[in-house]
Structures are given as structure tokens and as C-alpha cells.
GROMACS .gro file of N, CA and C in nm:
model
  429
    1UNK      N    1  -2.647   0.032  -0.012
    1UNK     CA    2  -2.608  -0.083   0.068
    1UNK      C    3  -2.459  -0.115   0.051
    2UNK      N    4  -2.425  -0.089  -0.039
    2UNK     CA    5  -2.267  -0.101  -0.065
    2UNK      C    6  -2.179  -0.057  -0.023
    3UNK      N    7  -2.201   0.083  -0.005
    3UNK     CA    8  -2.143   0.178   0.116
    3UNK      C    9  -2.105   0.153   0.206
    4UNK      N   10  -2.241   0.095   0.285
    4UNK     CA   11  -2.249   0.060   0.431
    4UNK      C   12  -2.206  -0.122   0.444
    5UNK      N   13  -2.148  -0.196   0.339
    5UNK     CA   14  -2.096  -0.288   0.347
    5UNK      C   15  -1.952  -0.270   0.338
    6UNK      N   16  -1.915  -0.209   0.225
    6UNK     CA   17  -1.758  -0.107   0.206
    6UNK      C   18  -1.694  -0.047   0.377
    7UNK      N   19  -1.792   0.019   0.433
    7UNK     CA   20  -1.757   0.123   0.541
    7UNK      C   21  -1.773   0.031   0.665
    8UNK      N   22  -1.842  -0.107   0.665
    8UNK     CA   23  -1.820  -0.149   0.768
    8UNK      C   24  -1.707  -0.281   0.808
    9UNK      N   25  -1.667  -0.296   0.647
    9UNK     CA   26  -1.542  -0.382   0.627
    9UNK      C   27  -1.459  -0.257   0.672
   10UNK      N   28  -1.416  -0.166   0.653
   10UNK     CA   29  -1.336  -0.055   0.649
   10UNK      C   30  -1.308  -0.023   0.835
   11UNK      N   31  -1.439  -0.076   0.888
   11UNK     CA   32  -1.414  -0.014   1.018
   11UNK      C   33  -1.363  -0.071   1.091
   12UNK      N   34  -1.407  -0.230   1.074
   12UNK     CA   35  -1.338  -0.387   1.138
   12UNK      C   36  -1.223  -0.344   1.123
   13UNK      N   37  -1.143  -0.337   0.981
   13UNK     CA   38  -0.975  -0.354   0.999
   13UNK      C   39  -0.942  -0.189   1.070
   14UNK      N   40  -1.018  -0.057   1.053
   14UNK     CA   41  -0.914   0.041   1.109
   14UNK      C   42  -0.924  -0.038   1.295
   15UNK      N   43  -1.024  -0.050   1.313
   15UNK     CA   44  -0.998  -0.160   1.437
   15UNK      C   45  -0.892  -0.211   1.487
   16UNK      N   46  -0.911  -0.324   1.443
   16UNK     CA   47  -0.811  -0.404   1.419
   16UNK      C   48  -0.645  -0.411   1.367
   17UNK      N   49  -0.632  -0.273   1.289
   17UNK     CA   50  -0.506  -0.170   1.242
   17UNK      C   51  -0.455  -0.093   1.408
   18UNK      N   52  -0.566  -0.004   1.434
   18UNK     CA   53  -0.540   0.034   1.566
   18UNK      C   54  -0.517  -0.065   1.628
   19UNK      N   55  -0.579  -0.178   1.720
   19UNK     CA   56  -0.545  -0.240   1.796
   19UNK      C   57  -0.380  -0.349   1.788
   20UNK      N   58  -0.377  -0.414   1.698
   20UNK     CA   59  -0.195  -0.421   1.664
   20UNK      C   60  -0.129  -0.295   1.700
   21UNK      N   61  -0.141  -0.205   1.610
   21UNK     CA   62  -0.066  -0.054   1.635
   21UNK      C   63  -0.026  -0.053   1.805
   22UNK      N   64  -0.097  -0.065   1.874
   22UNK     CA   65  -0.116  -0.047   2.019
   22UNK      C   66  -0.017  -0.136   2.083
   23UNK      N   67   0.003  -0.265   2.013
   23UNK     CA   68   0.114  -0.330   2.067
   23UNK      C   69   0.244  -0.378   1.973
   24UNK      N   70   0.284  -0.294   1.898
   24UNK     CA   71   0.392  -0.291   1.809
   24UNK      C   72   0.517  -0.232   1.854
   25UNK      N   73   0.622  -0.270   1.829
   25UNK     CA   74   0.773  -0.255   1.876
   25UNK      C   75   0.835  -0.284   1.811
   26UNK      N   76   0.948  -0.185   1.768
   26UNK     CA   77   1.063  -0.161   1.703
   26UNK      C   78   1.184  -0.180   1.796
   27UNK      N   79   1.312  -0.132   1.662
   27UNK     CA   80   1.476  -0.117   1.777
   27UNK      C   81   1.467   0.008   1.776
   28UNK      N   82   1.417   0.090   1.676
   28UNK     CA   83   1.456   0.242   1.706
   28UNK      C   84   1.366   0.323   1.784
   29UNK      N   85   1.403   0.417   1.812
   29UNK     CA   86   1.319   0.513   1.889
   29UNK      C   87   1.203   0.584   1.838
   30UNK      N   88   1.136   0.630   1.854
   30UNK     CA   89   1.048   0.777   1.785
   30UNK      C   90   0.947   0.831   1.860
   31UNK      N   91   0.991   0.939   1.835
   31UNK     CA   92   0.958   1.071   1.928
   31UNK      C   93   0.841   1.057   1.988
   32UNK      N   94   0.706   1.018   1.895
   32UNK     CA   95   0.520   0.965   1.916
   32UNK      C   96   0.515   0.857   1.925
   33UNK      N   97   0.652   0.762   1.951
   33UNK     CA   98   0.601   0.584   1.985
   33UNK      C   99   0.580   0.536   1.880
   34UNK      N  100   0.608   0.407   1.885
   34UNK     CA  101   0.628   0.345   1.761
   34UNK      C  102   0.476   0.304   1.718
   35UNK      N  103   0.390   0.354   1.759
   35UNK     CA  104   0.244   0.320   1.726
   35UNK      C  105   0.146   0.443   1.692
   36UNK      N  106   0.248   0.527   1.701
   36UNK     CA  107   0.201   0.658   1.629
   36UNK      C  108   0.165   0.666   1.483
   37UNK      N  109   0.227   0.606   1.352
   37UNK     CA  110   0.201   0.612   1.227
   37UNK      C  111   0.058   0.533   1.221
   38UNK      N  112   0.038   0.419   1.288
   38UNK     CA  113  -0.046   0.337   1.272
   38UNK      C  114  -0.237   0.391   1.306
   39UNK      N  115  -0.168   0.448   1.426
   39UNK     CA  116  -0.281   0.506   1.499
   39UNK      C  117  -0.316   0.637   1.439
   40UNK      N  118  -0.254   0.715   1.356
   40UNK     CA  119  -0.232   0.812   1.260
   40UNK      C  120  -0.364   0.772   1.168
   41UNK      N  121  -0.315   0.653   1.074
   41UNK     CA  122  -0.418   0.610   0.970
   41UNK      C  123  -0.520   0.571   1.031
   42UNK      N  124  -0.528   0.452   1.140
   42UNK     CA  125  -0.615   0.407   1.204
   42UNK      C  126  -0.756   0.510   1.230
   43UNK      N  127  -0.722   0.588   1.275
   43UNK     CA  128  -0.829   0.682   1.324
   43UNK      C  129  -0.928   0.752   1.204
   44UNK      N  130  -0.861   0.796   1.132
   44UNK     CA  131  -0.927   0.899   1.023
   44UNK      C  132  -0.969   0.761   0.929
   45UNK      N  133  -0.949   0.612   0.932
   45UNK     CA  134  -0.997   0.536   0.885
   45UNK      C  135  -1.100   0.499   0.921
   46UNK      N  136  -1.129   0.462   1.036
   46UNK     CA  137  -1.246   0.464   1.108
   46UNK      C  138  -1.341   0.557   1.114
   47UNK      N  139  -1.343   0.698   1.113
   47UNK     CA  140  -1.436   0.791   1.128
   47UNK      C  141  -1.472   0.822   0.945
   48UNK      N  142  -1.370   0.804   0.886
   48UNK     CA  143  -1.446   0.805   0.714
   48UNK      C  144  -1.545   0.669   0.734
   49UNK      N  145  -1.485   0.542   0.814
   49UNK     CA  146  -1.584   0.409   0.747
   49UNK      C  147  -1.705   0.459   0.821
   50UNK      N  148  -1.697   0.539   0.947
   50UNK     CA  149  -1.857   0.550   0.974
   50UNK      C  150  -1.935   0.628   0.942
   51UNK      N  151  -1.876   0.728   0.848
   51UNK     CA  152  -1.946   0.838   0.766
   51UNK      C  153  -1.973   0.751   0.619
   52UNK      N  154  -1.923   0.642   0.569
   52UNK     CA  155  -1.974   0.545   0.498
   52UNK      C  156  -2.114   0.471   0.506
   53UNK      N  157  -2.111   0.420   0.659
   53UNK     CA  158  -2.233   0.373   0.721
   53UNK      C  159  -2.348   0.431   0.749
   54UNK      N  160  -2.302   0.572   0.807
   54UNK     CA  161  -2.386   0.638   0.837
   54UNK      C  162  -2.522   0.737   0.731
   55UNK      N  163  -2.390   0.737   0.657
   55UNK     CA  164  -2.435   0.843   0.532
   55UNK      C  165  -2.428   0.807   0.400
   56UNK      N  166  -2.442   0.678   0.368
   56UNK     CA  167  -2.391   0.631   0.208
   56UNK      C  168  -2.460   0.674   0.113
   57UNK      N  169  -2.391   0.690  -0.046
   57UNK     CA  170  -2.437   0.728  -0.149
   57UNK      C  171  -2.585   0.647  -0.192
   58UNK      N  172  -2.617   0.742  -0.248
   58UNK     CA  173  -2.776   0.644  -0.281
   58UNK      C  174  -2.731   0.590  -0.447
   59UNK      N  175  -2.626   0.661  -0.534
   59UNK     CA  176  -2.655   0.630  -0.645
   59UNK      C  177  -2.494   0.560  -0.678
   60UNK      N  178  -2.490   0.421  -0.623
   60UNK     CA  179  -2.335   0.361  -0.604
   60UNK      C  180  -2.395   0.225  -0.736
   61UNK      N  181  -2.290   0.236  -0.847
   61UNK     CA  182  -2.276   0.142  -0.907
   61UNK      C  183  -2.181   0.038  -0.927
   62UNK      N  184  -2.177  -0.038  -0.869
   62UNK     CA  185  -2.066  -0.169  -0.885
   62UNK      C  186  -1.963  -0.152  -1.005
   63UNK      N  187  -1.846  -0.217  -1.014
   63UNK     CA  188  -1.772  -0.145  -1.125
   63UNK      C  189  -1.818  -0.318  -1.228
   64UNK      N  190  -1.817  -0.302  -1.320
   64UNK     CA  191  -1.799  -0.452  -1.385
   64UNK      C  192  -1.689  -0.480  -1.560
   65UNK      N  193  -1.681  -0.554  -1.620
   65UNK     CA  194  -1.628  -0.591  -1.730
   65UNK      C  195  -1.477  -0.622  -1.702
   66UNK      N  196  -1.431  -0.461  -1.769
   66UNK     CA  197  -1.273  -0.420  -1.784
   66UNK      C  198  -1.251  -0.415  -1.676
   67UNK      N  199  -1.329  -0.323  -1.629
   67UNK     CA  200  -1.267  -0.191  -1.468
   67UNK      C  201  -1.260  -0.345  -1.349
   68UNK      N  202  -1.388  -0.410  -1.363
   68UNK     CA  203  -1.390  -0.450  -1.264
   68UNK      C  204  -1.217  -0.567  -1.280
   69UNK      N  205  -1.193  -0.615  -1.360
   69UNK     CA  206  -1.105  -0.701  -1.386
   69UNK      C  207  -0.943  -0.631  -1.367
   70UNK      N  208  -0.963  -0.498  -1.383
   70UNK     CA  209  -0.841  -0.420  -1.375
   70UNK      C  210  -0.826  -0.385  -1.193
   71UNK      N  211  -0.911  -0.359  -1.135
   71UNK     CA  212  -0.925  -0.401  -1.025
   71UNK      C  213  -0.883  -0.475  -0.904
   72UNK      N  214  -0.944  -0.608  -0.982
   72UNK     CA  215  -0.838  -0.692  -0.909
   72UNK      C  216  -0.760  -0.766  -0.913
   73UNK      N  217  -0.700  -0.697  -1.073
   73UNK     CA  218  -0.571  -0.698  -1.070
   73UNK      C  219  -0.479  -0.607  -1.010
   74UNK      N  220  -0.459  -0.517  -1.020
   74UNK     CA  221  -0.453  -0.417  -0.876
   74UNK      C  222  -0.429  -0.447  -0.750
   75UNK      N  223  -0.546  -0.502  -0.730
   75UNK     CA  224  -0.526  -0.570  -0.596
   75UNK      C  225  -0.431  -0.726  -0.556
   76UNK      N  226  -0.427  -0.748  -0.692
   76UNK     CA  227  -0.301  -0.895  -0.674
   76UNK      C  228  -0.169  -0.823  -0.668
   77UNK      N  229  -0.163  -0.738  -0.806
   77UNK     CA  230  -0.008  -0.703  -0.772
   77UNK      C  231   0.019  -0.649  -0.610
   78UNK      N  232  -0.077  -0.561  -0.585
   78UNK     CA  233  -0.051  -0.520  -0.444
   78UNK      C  234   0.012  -0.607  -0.330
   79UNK      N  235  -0.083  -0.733  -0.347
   79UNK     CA  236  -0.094  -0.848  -0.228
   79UNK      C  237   0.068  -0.927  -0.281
   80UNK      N  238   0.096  -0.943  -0.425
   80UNK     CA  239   0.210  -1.004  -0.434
   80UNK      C  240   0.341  -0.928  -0.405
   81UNK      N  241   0.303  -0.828  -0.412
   81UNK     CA  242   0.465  -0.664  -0.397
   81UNK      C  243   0.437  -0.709  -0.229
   82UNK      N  244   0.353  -0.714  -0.124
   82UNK     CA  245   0.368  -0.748  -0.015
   82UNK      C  246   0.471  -0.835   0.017
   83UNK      N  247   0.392  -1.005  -0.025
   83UNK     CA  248   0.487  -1.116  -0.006
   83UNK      C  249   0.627  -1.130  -0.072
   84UNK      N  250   0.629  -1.062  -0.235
   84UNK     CA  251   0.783  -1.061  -0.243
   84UNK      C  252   0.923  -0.971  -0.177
   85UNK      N  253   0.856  -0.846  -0.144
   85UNK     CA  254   0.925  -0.782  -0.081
   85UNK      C  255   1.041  -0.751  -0.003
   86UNK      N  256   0.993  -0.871   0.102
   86UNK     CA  257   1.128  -0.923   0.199
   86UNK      C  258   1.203  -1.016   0.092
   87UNK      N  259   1.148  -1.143   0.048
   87UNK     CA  260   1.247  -1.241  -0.005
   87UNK      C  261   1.317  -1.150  -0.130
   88UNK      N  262   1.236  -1.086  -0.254
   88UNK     CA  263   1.335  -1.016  -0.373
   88UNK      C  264   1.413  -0.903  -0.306
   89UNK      N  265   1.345  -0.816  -0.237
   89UNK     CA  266   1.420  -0.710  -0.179
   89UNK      C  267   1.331  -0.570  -0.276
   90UNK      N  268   1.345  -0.470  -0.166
   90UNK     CA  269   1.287  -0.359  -0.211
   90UNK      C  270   1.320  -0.309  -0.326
   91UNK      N  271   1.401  -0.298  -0.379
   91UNK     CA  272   1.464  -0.191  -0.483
   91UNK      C  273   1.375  -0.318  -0.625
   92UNK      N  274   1.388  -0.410  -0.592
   92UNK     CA  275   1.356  -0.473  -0.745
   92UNK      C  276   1.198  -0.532  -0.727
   93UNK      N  277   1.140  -0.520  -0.631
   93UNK     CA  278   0.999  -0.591  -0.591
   93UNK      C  279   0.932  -0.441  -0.591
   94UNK      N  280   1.015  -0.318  -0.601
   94UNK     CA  281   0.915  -0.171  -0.607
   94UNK      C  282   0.925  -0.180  -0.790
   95UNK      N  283   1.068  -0.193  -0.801
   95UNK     CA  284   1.064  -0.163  -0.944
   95UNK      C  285   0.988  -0.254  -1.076
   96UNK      N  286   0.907  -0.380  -1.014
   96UNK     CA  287   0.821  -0.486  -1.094
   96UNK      C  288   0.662  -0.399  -1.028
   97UNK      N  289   0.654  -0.390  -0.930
   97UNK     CA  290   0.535  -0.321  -0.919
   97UNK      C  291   0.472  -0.204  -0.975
   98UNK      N  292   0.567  -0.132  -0.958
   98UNK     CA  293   0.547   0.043  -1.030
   98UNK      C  294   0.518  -0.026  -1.148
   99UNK      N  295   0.608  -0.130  -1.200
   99UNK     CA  296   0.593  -0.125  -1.385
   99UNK      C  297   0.453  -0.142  -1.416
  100UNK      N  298   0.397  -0.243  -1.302
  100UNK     CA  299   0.269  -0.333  -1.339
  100UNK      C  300   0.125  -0.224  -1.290
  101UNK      N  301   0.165  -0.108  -1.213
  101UNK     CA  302   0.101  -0.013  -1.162
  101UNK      C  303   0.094   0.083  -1.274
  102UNK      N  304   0.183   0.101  -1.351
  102UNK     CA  305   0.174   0.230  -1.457
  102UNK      C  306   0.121   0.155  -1.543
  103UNK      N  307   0.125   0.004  -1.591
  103UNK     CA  308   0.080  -0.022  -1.738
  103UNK      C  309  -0.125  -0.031  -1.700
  104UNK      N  310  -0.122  -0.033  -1.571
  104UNK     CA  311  -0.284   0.003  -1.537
  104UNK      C  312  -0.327   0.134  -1.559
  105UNK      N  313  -0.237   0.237  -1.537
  105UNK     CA  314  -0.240   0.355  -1.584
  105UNK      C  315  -0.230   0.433  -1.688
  106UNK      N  316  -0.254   0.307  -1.821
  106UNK     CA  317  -0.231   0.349  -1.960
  106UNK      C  318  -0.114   0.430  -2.010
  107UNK      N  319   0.022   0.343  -1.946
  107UNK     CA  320   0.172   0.439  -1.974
  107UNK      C  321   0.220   0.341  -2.043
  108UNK      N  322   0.312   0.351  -2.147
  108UNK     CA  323   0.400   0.277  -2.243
  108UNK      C  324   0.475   0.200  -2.158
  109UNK      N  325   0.549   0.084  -2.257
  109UNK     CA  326   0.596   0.003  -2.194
  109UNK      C  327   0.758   0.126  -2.142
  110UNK      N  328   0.850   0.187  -2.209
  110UNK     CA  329   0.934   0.211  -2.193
  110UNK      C  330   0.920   0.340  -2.060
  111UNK      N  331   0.770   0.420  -2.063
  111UNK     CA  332   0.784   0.485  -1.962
  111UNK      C  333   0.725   0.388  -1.826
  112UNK      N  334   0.640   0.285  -1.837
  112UNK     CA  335   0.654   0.239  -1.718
  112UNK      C  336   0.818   0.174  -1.669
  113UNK      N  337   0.897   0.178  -1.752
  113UNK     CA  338   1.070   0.114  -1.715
  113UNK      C  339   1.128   0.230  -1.631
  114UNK      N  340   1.111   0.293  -1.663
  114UNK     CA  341   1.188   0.462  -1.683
  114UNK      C  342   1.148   0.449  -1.552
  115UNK      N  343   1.017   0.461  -1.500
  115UNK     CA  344   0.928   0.537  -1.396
  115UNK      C  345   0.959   0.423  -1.285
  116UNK      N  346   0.977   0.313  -1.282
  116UNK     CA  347   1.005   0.209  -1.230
  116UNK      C  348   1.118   0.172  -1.134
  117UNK      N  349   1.230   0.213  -1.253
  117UNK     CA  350   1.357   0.185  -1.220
  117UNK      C  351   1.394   0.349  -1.155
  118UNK      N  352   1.289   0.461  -1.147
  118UNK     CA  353   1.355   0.567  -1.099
  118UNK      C  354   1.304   0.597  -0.968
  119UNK      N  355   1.182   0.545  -0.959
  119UNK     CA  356   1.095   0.547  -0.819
  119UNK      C  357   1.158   0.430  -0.757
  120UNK      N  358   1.222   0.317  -0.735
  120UNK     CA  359   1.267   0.199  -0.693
  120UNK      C  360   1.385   0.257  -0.643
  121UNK      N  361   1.470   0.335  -0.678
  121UNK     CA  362   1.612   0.375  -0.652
  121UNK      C  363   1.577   0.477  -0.529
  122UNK      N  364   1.501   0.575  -0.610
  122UNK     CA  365   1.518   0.688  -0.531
  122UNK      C  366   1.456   0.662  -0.371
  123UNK      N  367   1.312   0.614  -0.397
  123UNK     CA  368   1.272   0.526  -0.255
  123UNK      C  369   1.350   0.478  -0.153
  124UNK      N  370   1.429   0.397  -0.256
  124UNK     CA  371   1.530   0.294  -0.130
  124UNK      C  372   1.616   0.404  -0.074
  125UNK      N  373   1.698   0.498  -0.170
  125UNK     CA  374   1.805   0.609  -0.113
  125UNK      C  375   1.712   0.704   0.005
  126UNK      N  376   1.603   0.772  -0.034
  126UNK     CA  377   1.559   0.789   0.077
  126UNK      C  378   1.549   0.739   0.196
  127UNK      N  379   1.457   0.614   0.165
  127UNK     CA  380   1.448   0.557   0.301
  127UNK      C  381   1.576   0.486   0.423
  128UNK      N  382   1.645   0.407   0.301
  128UNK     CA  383   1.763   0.379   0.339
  128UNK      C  384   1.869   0.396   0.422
  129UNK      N  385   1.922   0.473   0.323
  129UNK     CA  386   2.032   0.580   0.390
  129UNK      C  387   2.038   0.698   0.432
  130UNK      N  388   1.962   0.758   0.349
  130UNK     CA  389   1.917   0.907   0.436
  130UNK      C  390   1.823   0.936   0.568
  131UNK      N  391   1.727   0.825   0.554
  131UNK     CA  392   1.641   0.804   0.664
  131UNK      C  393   1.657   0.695   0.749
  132UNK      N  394   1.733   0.615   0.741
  132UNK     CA  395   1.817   0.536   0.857
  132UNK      C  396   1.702   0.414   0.850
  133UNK      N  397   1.588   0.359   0.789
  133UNK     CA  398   1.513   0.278   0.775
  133UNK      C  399   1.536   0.135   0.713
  134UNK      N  400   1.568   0.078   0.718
  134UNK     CA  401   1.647  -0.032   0.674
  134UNK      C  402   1.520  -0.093   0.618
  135UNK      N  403   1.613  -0.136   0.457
  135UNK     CA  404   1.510  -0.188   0.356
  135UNK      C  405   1.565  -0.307   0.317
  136UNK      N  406   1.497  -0.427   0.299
  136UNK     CA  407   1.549  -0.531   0.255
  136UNK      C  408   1.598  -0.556   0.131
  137UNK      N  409   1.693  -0.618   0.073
  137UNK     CA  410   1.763  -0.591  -0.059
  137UNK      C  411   1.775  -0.710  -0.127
  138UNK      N  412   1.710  -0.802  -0.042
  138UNK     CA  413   1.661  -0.945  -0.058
  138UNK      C  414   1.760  -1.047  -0.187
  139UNK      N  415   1.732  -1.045  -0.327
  139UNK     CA  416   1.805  -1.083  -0.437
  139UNK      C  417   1.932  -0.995  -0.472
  140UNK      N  418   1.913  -0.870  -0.410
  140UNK     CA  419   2.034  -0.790  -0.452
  140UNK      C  420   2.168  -0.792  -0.358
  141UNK      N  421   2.142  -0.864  -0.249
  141UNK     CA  422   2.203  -0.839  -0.079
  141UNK      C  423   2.382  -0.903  -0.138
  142UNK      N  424   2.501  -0.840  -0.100
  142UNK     CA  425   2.576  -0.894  -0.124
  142UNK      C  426   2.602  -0.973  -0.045
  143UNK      N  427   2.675  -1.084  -0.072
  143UNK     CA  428   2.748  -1.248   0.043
  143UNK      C  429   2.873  -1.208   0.038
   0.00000   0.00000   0.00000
């Protein structure tokens, strides 16, 4: 039953993912429309949630204690790296996340820094400047 509760939450939003997607607009151009990435995930989201529904595991156990608590924590940092994003700015709202993402991943404090501050940089240079994607720099932005 969990499955088919999992897979039919799953199907509402690829829905609902697709349907935004469908009316989304950018300044820049791209080649598949700017509703191409969306409709990308959208789809193969939807046809996994109905192979969820259709076909679910018989032997699905709920997670509980630790796991379940690590979880959703997980899922806060996620939801908070969303909302800070624009206002701190990418480079330092990736580099608090990764940290809080690796120490879920049982990594030291100094390699979640390391891993943090090197995935935060390199991200932004990619996307940035090499890929013409403009990232918000929010606390870092010069006046």
C-alpha cells in the first residue's frame, strides 16, 4: 500500500511538474524550448509513479528511529537550500548544504568543509561563467 501511496503522490506532482513546464519562459534561448528539461524529468517521473501503482513491492517497510529522523532531516535542509538560495546566494547556500548533506553521509567534519567549499565553487564556475547561467550571489554580490 505504500507504494501505491508513494507512486500516486509521485504522479500528481510529475503532473503538475509537466504542466508548469508547458508554460515556462526564460530570456535565453534553447534549442528544445525552454520546457524541455522539465518535460525531460516530468515524463520518466510519471511512468516510474505508475509502475509504483501498478506493480508495488509486497515486502515495503517504513523506515523508523534514526533513519527515519535522518530523513527528514534531509528533507529540511533540502527545503531550506531552496528558500535561502536566492537571498544568501549560490556559492555559500551550496556550500552550507553539501556540509549538512555529507555529515548525513557519515564524513568528518573537515572533509565535509573540503567537499563543500569545492563543490560550491566549482558549480557556480561552471554554471556561471562557462555556461552563461546566471547564479545568484545573494550575500556575496558586490555594491
Amino acid at each position: 500500500m505504500a507504494d501505491r501511496i508513494a507512486g500516486t503522490f509521485f504522479l500528481v506532482l510529475a503532473i503538475a511538474y509537466g504542466l508548469l513546464a508547458s508554460n515556462y519562459q526564460t530570456d535565453f534561448a534553447d534549442p528544445i524550448g525552454t520546457e524541455g528539461f522539465p518535460l525531460f524529468v516530468s515524463i520518466p517521473m510519471g511512468l516510474l509513479s505508475l509502475a509504483l501503482i501498478i506493480r508495488p513491492s509486497v515486502d515495503v517497510e517504513w523506515p523508523g528511529g534514526k533513519a527515519l529522523l535522518r530523513q527528514i532531516a534531509l528533507v529540511i535542509v533540502l527545503v531550506v537550500y531552496a528558500i535561502a538560495l536566492e537571498p544568501v546566494g549560490f556559492p555559500l547556500a551550496t556550500f552550507v548544504a553539501v556540509i549538512f548533506l555529507a555529515r548525513f553521509l557519515d564524513a568528518t567534519w573537515l572533509q565535509c568543509v573540503m567537499v563543500g567549499a569545492i563543490l560550491a565553487v566549482l558549480l557556480y564556475v561552471v554554471f556561471d561563467p562557462i555556461l552563461g547561467l546566471p547564479l545568484p550571489l545573494g550575500l556575496l554580490e558586490l555594491r
